[in-house]
Every structure is written in structure tokens, then in C-alpha cells.
Coordinates of C-alpha atoms and ligand atoms in Angstrom, one line a residue:
X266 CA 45.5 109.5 56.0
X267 CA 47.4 106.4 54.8
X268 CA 48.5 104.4 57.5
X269 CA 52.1 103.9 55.7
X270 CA 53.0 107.7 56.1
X271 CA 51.9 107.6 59.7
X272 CA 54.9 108.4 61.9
X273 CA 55.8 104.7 63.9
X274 CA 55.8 106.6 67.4
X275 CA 55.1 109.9 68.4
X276 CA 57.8 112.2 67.3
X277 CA 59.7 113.3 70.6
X278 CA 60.2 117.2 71.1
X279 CA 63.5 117.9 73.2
X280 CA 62.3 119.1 76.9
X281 CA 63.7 121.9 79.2
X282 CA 64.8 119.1 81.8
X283 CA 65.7 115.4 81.2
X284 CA 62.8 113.1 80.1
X285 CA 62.7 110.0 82.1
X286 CA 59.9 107.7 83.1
X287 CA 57.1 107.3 85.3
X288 CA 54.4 104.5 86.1
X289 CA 51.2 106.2 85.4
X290 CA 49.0 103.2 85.8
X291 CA 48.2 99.4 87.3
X292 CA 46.9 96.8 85.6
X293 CA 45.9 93.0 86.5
X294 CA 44.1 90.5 84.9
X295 CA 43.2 86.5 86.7
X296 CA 41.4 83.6 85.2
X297 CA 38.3 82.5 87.1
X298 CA 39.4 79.4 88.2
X299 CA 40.8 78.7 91.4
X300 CA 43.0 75.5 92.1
X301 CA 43.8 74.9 95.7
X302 CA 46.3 72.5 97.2
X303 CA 43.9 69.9 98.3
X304 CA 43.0 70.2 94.8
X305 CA 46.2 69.2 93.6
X306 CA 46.4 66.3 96.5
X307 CA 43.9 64.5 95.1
X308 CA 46.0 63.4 92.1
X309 CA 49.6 64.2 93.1
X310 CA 51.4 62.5 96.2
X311 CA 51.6 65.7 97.4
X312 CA 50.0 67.9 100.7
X313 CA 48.6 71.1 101.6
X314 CA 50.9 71.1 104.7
X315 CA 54.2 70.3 102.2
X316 CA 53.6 73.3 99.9
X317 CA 52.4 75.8 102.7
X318 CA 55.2 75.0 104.9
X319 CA 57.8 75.2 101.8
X320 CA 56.4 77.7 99.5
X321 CA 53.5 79.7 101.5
X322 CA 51.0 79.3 98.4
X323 CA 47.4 78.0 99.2
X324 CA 46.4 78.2 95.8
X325 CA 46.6 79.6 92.1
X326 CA 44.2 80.7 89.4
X327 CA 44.4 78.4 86.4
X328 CA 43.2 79.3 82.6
X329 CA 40.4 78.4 80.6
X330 CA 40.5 76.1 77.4
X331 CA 41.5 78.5 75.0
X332 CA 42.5 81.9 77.3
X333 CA 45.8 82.6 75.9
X334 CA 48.5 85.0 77.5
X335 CA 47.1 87.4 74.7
X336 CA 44.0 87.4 76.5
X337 CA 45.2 88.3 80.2
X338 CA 47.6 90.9 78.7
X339 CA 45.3 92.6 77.2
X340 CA 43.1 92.6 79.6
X341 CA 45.5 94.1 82.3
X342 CA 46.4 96.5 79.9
X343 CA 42.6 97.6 79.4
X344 CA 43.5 98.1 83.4
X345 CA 46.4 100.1 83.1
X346 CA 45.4 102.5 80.7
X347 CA 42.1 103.2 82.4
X348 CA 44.2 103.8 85.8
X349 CA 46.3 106.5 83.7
X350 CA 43.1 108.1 81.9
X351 CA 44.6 107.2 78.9
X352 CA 43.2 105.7 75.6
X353 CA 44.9 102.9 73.3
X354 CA 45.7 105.7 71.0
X355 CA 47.7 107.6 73.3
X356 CA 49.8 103.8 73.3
X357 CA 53.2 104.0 71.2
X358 CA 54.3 100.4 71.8
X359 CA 54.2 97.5 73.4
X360 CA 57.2 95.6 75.5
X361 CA 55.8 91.9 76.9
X362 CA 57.1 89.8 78.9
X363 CA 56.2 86.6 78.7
X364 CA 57.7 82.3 78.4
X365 CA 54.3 81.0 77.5
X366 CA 53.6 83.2 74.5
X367 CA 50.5 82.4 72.2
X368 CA 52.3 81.1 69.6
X369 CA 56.2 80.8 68.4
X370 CA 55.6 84.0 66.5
X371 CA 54.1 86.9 65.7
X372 CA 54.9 88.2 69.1
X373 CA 52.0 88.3 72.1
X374 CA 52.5 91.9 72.0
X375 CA 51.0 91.9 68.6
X376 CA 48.2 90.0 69.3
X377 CA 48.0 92.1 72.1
X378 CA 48.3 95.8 70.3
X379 CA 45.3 93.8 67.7
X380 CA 43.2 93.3 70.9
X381 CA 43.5 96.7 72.0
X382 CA 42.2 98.1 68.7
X383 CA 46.4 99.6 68.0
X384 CA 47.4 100.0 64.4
X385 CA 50.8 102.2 65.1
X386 CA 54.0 101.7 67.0
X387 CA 55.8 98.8 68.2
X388 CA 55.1 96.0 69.3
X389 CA 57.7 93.1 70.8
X390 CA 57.7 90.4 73.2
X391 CA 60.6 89.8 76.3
X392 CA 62.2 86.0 76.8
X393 CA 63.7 86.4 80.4
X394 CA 61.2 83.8 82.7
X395 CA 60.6 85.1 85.7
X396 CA 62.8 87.9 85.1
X397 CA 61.1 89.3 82.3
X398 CA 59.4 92.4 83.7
X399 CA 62.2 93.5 85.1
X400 CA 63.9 93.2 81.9
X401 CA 60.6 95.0 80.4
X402 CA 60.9 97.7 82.2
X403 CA 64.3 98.2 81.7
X404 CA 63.9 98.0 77.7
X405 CA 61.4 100.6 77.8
X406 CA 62.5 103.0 80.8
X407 CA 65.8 103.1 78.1
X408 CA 63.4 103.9 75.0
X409 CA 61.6 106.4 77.0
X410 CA 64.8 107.9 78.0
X411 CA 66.3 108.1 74.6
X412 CA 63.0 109.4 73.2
X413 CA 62.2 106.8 71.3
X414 CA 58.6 106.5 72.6
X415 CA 56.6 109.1 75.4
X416 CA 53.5 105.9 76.6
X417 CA 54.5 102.0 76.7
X418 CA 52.3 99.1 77.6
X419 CA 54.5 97.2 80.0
X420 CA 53.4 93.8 80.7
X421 CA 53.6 90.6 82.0
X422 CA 51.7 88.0 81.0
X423 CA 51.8 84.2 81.6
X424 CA 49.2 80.3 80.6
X425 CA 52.1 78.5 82.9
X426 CA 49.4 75.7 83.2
X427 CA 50.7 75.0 79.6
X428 CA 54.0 73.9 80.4
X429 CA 53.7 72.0 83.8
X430 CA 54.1 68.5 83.7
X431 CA 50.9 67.8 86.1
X432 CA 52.6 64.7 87.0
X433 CA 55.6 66.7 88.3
X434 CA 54.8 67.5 91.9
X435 CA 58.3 69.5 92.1
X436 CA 57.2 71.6 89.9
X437 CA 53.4 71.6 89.4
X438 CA 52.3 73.0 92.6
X439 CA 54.6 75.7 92.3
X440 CA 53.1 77.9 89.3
X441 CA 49.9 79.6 88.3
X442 CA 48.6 81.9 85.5
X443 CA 47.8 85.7 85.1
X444 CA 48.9 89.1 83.6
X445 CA 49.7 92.4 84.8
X446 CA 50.8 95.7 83.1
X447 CA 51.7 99.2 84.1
X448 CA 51.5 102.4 81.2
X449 CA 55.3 104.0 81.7
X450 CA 55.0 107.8 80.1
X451 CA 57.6 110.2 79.4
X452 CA 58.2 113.0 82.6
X453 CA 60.3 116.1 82.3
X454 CA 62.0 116.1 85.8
X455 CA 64.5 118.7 86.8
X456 CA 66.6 116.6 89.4
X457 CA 64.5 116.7 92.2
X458 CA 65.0 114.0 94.5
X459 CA 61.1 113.4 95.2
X460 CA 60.0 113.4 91.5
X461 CA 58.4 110.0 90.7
X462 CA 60.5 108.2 87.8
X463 CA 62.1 105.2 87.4
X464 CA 65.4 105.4 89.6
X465 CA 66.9 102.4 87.8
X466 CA 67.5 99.0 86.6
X467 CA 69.5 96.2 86.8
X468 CA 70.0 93.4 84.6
X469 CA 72.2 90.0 85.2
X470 CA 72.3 86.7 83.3
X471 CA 74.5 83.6 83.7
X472 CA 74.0 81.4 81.2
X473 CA 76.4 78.8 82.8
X474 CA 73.3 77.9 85.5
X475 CA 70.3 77.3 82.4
X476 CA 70.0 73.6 83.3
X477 CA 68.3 74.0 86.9
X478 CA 65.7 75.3 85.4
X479 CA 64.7 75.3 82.1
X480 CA 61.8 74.1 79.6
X481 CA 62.6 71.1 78.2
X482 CA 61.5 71.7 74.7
X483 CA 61.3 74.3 71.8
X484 CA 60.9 74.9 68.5
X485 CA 64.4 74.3 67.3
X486 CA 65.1 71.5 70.1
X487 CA 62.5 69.3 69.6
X488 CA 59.4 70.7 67.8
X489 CA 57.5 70.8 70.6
X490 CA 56.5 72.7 73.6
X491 CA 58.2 70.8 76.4
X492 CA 57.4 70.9 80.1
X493 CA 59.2 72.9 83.0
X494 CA 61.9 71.4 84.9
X495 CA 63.9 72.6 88.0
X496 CA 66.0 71.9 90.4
X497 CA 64.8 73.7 93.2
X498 CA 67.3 73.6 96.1
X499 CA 69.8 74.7 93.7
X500 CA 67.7 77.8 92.5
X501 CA 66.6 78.5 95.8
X502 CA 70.5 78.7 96.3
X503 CA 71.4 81.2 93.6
X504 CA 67.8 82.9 94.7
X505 CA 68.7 84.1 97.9
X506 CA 72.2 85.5 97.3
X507 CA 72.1 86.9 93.5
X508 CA 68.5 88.9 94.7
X509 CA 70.6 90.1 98.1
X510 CA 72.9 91.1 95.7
X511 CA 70.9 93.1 93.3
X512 CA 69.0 95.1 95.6
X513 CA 72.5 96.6 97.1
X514 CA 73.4 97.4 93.6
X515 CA 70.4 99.1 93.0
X516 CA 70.4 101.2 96.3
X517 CA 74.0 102.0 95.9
X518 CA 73.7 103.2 92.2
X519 CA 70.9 105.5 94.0
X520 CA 72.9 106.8 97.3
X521 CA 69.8 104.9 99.3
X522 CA 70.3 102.9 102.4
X523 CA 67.9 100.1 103.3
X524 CA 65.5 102.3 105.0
X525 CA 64.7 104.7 102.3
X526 CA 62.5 102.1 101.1
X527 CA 58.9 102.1 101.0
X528 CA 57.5 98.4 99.5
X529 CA 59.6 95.3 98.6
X530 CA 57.3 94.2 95.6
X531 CA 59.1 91.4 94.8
X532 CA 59.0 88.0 92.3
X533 CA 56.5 85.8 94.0
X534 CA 58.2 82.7 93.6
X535 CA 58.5 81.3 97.3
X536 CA 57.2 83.0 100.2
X537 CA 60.7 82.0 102.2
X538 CA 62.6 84.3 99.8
X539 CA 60.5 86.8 99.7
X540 CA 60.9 86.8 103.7
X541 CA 64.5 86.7 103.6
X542 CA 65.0 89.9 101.5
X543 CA 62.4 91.6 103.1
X544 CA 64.7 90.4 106.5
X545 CA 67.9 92.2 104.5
X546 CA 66.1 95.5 103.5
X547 CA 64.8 95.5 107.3
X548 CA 61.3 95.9 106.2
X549 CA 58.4 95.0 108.6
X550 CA 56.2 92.1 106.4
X551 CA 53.7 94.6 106.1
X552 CA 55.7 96.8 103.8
X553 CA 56.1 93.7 101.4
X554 CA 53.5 92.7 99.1
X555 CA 53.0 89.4 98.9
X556 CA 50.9 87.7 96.4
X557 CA 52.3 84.1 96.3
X558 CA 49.6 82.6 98.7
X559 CA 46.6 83.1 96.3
X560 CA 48.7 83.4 92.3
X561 CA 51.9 81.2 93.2
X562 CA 54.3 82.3 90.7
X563 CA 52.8 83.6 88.4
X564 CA 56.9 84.2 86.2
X565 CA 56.9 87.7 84.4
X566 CA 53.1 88.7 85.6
X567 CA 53.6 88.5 89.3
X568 CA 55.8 91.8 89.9
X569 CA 53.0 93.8 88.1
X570 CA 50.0 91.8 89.0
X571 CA 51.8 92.6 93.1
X572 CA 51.9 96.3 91.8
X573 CA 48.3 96.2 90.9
X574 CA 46.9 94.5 93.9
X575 CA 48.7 97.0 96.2
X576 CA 47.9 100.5 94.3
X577 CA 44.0 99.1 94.3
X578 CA 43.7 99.0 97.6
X579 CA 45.6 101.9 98.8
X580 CA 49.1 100.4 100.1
X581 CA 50.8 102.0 97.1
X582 CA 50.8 106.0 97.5
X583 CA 52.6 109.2 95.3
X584 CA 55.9 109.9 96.3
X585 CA 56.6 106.6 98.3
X586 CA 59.9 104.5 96.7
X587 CA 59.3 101.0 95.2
X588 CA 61.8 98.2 95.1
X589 CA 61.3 95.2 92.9
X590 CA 63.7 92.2 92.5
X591 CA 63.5 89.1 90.7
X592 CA 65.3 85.8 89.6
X593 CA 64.3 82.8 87.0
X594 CA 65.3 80.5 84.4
X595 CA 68.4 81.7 82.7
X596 CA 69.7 82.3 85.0
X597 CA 68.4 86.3 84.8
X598 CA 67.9 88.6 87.7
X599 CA 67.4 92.1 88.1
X600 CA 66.1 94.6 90.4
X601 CA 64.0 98.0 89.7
X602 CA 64.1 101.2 91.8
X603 CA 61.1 103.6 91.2
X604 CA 59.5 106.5 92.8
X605 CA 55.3 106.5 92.7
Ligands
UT7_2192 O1 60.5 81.7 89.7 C1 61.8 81.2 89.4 C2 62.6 81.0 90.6 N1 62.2 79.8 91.3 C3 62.4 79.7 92.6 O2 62.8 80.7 93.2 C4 62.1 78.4 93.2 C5 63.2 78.2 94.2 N2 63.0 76.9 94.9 C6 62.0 76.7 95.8 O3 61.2 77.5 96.0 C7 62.1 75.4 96.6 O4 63.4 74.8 96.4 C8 61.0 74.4 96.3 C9 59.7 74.9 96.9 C10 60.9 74.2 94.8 C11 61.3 73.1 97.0 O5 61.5 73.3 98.4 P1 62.7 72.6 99.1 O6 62.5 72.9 100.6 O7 63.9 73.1 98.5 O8 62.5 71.1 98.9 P2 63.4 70.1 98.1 O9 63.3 70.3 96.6 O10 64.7 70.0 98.7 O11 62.6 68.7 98.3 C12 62.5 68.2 99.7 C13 61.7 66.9 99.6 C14 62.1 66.0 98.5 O12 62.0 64.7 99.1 P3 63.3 63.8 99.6 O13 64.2 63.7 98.4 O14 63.8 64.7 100.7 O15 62.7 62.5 100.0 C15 61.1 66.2 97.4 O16 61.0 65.0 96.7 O17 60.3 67.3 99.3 C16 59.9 66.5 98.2 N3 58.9 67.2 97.4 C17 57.6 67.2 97.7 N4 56.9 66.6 98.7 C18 55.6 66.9 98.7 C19 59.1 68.0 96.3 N5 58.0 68.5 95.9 C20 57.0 68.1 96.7 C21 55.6 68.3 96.8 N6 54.9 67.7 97.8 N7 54.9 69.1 96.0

């Protein structure tokens, strides 16, 4: 048949109960190399004590010469789709999150869908930094919803090695590089409160805060990539009261109290935050997954590459309730509520 007269997505028959979405499948993808903070000691005035202490990360994985996001995306989404039994045909589109994308444009999540051997649907990449799965989750939970699509690639995929000034020890210790994705399908449910969906999202900006942390170059700006920049006290700051924030939203919206929840997979941006909220929900540390101490932060790819890491070995289980929160460069923040 002629690929023009293909339908774009797979044309969505009205169901007996409301369609919503599910996760269906994990996905991760790491380069090889490992970068430790003695590593980074030896050509930064900086210490393996100073960024344990302050940030709980002992090292990162860094890219290859020539591994692009594109690569690490679809790799973790090779993941995810095996985890759900599915094919690359079954795919209707793609939603990527990403601030190091391949190139200014097409999209990663073309190059992706092309790497994955996808010729129909959609295909679209996600600008909110470290925010941006939330936010891609969010975008296609609501296309799901609407019946706009029934299987989306969800991903976050990041080369933050690209943008570090490696001169920067404020910010180059901080970041490393990787991609995770989950498949989101469509699900008939029929109200029941143990049905595993997406609960919901929640989705902030403030625009007014986009100079403590930032990339200080662009296309438009200055025709070139630029470097990452931050202020961290004063993200740190807004960190710890906008992601306390969220997560009562999102538990109010649902009628949940703190205890209802299963896993805090949070952004892995700093190990002290991610203690702190997992203080507030009055979760024992061993109901948090925590990835920071061997990926850093890892931006859009560390809620999902968390995800991954704790449905492969066994922590994640059907039925249990998932909370994920995060906050980056924008500012954007956001918090997700879904049962497995
Ligand atoms: O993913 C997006 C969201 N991002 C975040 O959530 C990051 C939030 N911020 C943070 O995680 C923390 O603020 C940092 C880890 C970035 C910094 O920790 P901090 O405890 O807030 O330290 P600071 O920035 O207040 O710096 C304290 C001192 C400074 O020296 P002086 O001015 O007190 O003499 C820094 O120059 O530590 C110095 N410093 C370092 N020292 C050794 C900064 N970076 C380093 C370093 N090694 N790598």
C-alpha cells in the first residue's frame, strides 16, 4: 500500500469504559564509560569528599565520540518495547524529552522513530530540562486519553557531557549522560481504584527564575551551543519547596495521603533533595529509588532510567502506586501519579 494513504496513527474505536494509560514497559540505555570523582579531581580543584558530602554522586557514565542522545533513546526504547512484548510496529508516536538534542532540528524523536525501523505516526521532541519527562508523560497520557494514539515511546534521553563547561566545577561534577523510556498503551478501565493507569500530572513553569539556570547559548542567541550555568543554592532553594509542593497537589487531586504511596522515583539531581521529599512523604529510604550515586543527573532520562533500574530488579511490582517529581531549568516542575 502507499505509505501516503496510510492512516498517521491507529484509528481509535470508542471503548465500553474510559481509555486511559498505562506503563507497559521499562527501558534504559548507559554509555560504557564511567567517570568517577577522583577522575574529575585530577583536573578540577575539586574532591570526592565535596561532591559526596553535597550531592551523594560517586560517579556518572559519560558518552562516546559520536553517541548522540538519538543513540541512547533508541536504545532504551529497544528496552521498553521488548519489556511490553511489543514490536516497533505496534508504536504510534514518539514524545522525547530531551535539552541536548542531536541537532537543532529534525527532532531526536525522528531520528529516533528512523533507528527503530518506524515509517508511520508522530514523532516530536520535549524542551523542559530536567523536567521534561514529566512533561512527556503528561503530553502523551492527554493524547492517549483523547484517543489520539493507543502505544507511545516515552523517553528521555540526554549527551549532557556536551554542554558542561569542564572547567566549571559548579556545574561539571554535577551531570552525566543516559536514556530511558517507558511504552504508555491505551487501557479500558472501569473506575476501579486498583487499575494500573496514570493517576495524573502536574505541570508548573515560572519563567521569571530562567537565569539560575540556564544554557548560555542557542541558535537564535548566539549561534552556538553554549555551556550550562547555575546558580545552585538558589535552585536548591526553589527545589525543595516547589517539589514539596507538587507532590501535595498531586495526592490531593487523587484523595491519597502520604502513605498510600509505594516508591518516590524521583529527579536525581541531588541526593539531599531527594532525602528531603522522601522525609515529607514519610517514606523509609528504601522505598526511594535513587540513582544519583552512579548516573548523577542525568536531566529528562533519570526519572525513567530510576524506573528502569527498579522494575529490573524486582522493587517495582503490579498494583503498587508510583510517585515521580521533578524540577529544572525554566523554571519547570511537575509531579506524576501512576499505578503499576
Ligand atoms: O536538575 C536540575 C535541578 N538542579 C538542582 O536541583 C541542583 C540544586 N543545587 C544543588 O544541588 C547544590 O546547590 C549544589 C550541589 C549545586 C551545590 O551545593 P551547595 O551546598 O549549595 O554549595 P554552594 O553552591 O553553596 O557552594 C559552596 C562552596 C562554594 O565555595 P565558597 O563560595 O563557600 O568558598 C563553592 O565555590 O562550594 C564551592 N564549590 C565546590 N567546591 C568543591 C562549588 N562546587 C564545588 C566543587 N568542589 N565541585
Amino acid at each position: 500500500m502507499d505509505s501516503i494513504s496510510e492512516p498517521s496513527v491507529v484509528p481509535v474505536v470508542a471503548a465500553p469504559g474510559l481509555v486511559r494509560s498505562r506503563i507497559a514497559g521499562f527501558g534504559g540505555a548507559l554509555p560504557d564509560r564511567i567517570v568517577t570523582n577522583d577522575d574529575l579531581a585530577a583536573s578540577l580543584d575539586t574532591s570526592h569528599e565535596w561532591i559526596m558530602e553535597r550531592t551523594g554522586i560517586r560517579e556518572r557514565r559519560i558518552a562516546a565520540p559520536g553517541e548522540l542522545s538519538s543513540d541512547l533513546a533508541a536504545a532504551a526504547a529497544r528496552g521498553a518495547l521488548a519489556d511490553a512484548g511489543l514490536g516497533a510496529e505496534a508504536v504510534d508516536g514518539i514524545v522525547l524529552a530531551t535539552s541536548t538534542p542531536d541537532r537543532t532540528y529534525p527532532a531526536t524523536a525522528v531520528a529516533v522513530q528512523a533507528k527503530l525501523g518506524i515509517t508511520r505516526g508522530f514523532a516530536f521532541d520535549i524542551a523542559a530540562v530536567c523536567t521534561g519527562f514529566i512533561y512527556a508523560l503528561a503530553v502523551a497520557d492527554a493524547m492517549i486519553r483523547s484517543g489520539a494514539a493507543r502505544t507511545i515511546l516515552v523517553i528521555g534521553a540526554e549527551v549532557n557531557s556536551r554542554i558542561l563547561d569542564w572547567t566549571d566545577r559548579g556545574t561539571a561534577v554535577l551531570f552525566g549522560d543516559g536514556a530511558g523510556a517507558v511504552v504508555l498503551r491505551a487501557v479500558d478501565t472501569h473506575g476501579g481504584a486498583g487499575e494500573a493507569r496514570v493517576l495524573s500530572t502536574h505541570l508548573h513553569a515560572d519563567g521569571r527564575h530562567a537565569d539560575i539556570l540556564l544554557v548560555d547559548g542557542g541558535p537564535g542567541l548566539t549561534g552556538t551551543v553554549g555551556h550550562v550555568r547555575m546558580q545552585g543554592r538558589e535552585v536548591f532553594r526553589h527545589a525543595v519547596s516547589k517539589l514539596a509542593a507538587v507532590v501535595d497537589e498531586a495526592l490531593a487531586a487523587n484523595g491519597l495521603r502520604q502513605g498510600d504511596v509505594d516508591w518516590l522515583v524521583p529527579h536525581q539531581a541531588n541526593l539531599r533533595i531527594i532525602d528531603a521529599l522522601g522525609r515529607k512523604l514519610g517514606l523509609p529510604p528504601e522505598r526511594v529509588v535513587v540513582t544519583v550515586d552512579r548516573h548523577a543527573n542525568t536531566s529528562a532520562a533519570s526519572i525513567p532510567l530510576a524506573l528502569w533500574e527498579a522494575h529490573t530488579d524486582g522493587r517495582l511490582k503490579p498494583g503498587q502506586l508510583v510517585l515521580m517529581e521533578a524540577i529544572g531549568g525554566g523554571l519547570t516542575w511537575g509531579a506524576a501519579l501512576a499505578r503499576l
